[in-house]
Coordinates of C-alpha atoms in Angstrom, one line a residue:
M16 CA -6.3 -2.8 5.3
T17 CA -4.1 -3.9 2.3
A18 CA -2.1 -7.1 2.4
R19 CA 1.4 -6.4 1.2
I20 CA 3.1 -9.4 -0.6
L21 CA 6.8 -9.5 -1.6
V22 CA 7.3 -11.8 -4.6
V23 CA 10.9 -13.0 -4.9
D24 CA 11.6 -14.6 -8.4
D25 CA 14.2 -14.0 -11.1
E26 CA 11.6 -14.5 -13.9
P27 CA 10.6 -11.1 -15.1
D28 CA 7.3 -12.4 -16.7
L29 CA 6.0 -13.5 -13.3
E30 CA 5.6 -9.9 -12.2
T31 CA 3.4 -9.1 -15.2
L32 CA 1.4 -12.3 -14.7
I33 CA 0.7 -11.6 -11.0
Q34 CA -0.3 -8.0 -11.6
Q35 CA -2.7 -9.3 -14.4
K36 CA -4.2 -12.2 -12.4
F37 CA -4.7 -10.1 -9.2
R38 CA -5.7 -6.8 -10.9
H39 CA -9.2 -6.7 -9.3
Q40 CA -7.8 -7.3 -5.8
I41 CA -5.1 -4.7 -6.4
R42 CA -7.6 -2.2 -7.8
D43 CA -9.9 -2.8 -4.8
G44 CA -7.0 -2.2 -2.4
K45 CA -7.1 -5.7 -0.9
V46 CA -3.5 -6.5 -1.9
S47 CA -0.4 -4.9 -3.1
F48 CA 2.7 -6.6 -4.5
L49 CA 6.4 -5.7 -4.3
F50 CA 8.9 -7.7 -6.4
A51 CA 12.5 -8.7 -5.8
R52 CA 14.8 -10.7 -8.2
D53 CA 16.6 -12.7 -5.6
G54 CA 17.1 -13.3 -1.9
V55 CA 19.5 -10.4 -1.5
E56 CA 17.0 -7.9 -2.9
A57 CA 14.3 -9.5 -0.8
L58 CA 16.2 -9.1 2.5
A59 CA 17.0 -5.4 1.6
A60 CA 13.2 -4.8 0.9
L61 CA 12.3 -6.4 4.2
K62 CA 14.8 -4.3 6.1
T63 CA 13.5 -1.0 4.6
D64 CA 9.8 -1.9 4.6
N65 CA 8.4 -3.4 7.8
G66 CA 4.9 -3.5 6.4
I67 CA 5.3 -6.7 4.3
D68 CA 2.9 -9.4 5.4
L69 CA 3.8 -12.3 3.1
V70 CA 6.9 -13.4 1.2
V71 CA 6.4 -15.7 -1.9
T72 CA 9.7 -17.0 -3.0
D73 CA 11.1 -19.1 -5.8
I74 CA 13.9 -21.6 -4.9
N75 CA 16.4 -21.3 -7.8
M76 CA 17.6 -17.7 -8.2
P77 CA 21.0 -16.0 -8.6
R78 CA 23.0 -14.6 -5.7
M79 CA 20.7 -16.0 -2.9
D80 CA 18.3 -18.9 -3.5
G81 CA 14.9 -19.2 -1.8
L82 CA 15.9 -21.9 0.7
T83 CA 18.8 -19.7 1.9
L84 CA 16.4 -16.7 2.1
L85 CA 14.1 -18.9 4.3
Q86 CA 17.0 -19.6 6.6
K87 CA 17.9 -15.9 6.8
L88 CA 14.3 -15.1 7.6
Q89 CA 14.1 -17.7 10.3
E90 CA 17.4 -16.3 11.9
G91 CA 16.2 -12.7 11.7
E92 CA 13.4 -10.7 13.2
E93 CA 11.1 -10.6 10.2
T94 CA 7.6 -12.0 10.9
A95 CA 6.2 -12.4 7.4
S96 CA 4.8 -15.7 6.5
T97 CA 6.4 -17.5 3.5
I98 CA 5.2 -19.5 0.6
V99 CA 7.7 -21.3 -1.6
V100 CA 7.1 -21.5 -5.4
S101 CA 9.3 -23.8 -7.5
A102 CA 9.4 -25.8 -10.7
Y103 CA 11.1 -28.5 -8.6
G104 CA 8.4 -30.1 -6.4
D105 CA 10.6 -32.9 -5.1
M106 CA 10.2 -34.0 -1.6
K107 CA 13.7 -32.9 -0.5
N108 CA 12.9 -29.2 -1.5
I109 CA 9.5 -29.3 0.1
R110 CA 10.8 -30.7 3.4
T111 CA 13.7 -28.3 3.5
A112 CA 11.3 -25.4 2.8
M113 CA 8.9 -26.5 5.5
N114 CA 11.7 -27.1 8.0
R115 CA 13.0 -23.6 7.4
G116 CA 9.6 -22.0 8.2
A117 CA 7.7 -22.0 4.9
F118 CA 3.9 -22.1 5.4
D119 CA 3.2 -23.8 2.1
F120 CA 4.7 -24.9 -1.2
V121 CA 3.3 -24.3 -4.7
T122 CA 4.8 -25.8 -7.9
K123 CA 5.3 -24.1 -11.3
P124 CA 3.7 -23.6 -13.7
I125 CA 1.6 -21.7 -11.2
D126 CA -2.1 -22.6 -11.1
F127 CA -3.3 -19.1 -10.1
L128 CA -6.6 -20.3 -8.6
D129 CA -4.6 -22.6 -6.3
F130 CA -2.1 -19.8 -5.7
E131 CA -4.8 -17.3 -4.6
T132 CA -6.3 -20.0 -2.3
T133 CA -2.9 -20.6 -0.8
I134 CA -2.3 -16.9 -0.2
T135 CA -5.7 -16.5 1.4
K136 CA -5.2 -19.6 3.6
T137 CA -1.7 -18.4 4.6
C138 CA -3.1 -14.9 5.4
G139 CA -6.1 -16.3 7.3
I140 CA -3.8 -18.2 9.7
S141 CA -1.0 -15.7 10.0
K142 CA -1.7 -12.8 12.4
S143 CA 0.9 -10.7 10.5
C144 CA -1.0 -10.9 7.2
A145 CA -3.6 -8.1 6.8
M146 CA -5.6 -9.9 4.0
H147 CA -7.5 -12.1 6.4
S148 CA -9.3 -9.1 7.8
V149 CA -10.3 -7.9 4.3
G150 CA -11.4 -11.2 2.7
W151 CA -11.2 -12.0 -1.0

C-alpha cells in the first residue's frame, strides 16, 4: 500500500527537493506526493481525493495560511494527519499548530533525515496513514 502525502507550500523548489530526496521510496511504491501551493488548493485536493493519508503544510502562504488550513481540517471530515513545516519555529506558532491538530512541527530549512523520521513516526501512529504498514 502506498502512503499518499499532500505537501502544501508556496515555494516551488520544495516540490523538486522532496521528489529528489524521496526518489527511492517513490520508485518502490512506498509513498507518493501531491502538491498544493496554499490552503485553498489543499482543501480542494482533499475534497476530490479521499486517499490522502498525510498533509504536510507550511504556515506562511498566500490566500490561506497553514494555521487556517489546520483549523479547516479540524472543522471538516478529513482524517489525514498533519505535520507543520515553517521557517518560524517560535513557540506561539508551534502551540497554535498543535492546538489545531498538528501531529508534529518541523522547521526550515528542512533536515530531510529528520523530516523522513517525522513522516514515518506520524504514519506509524496514525491509522489513516498507509506507510506504517509498508515500512521504510
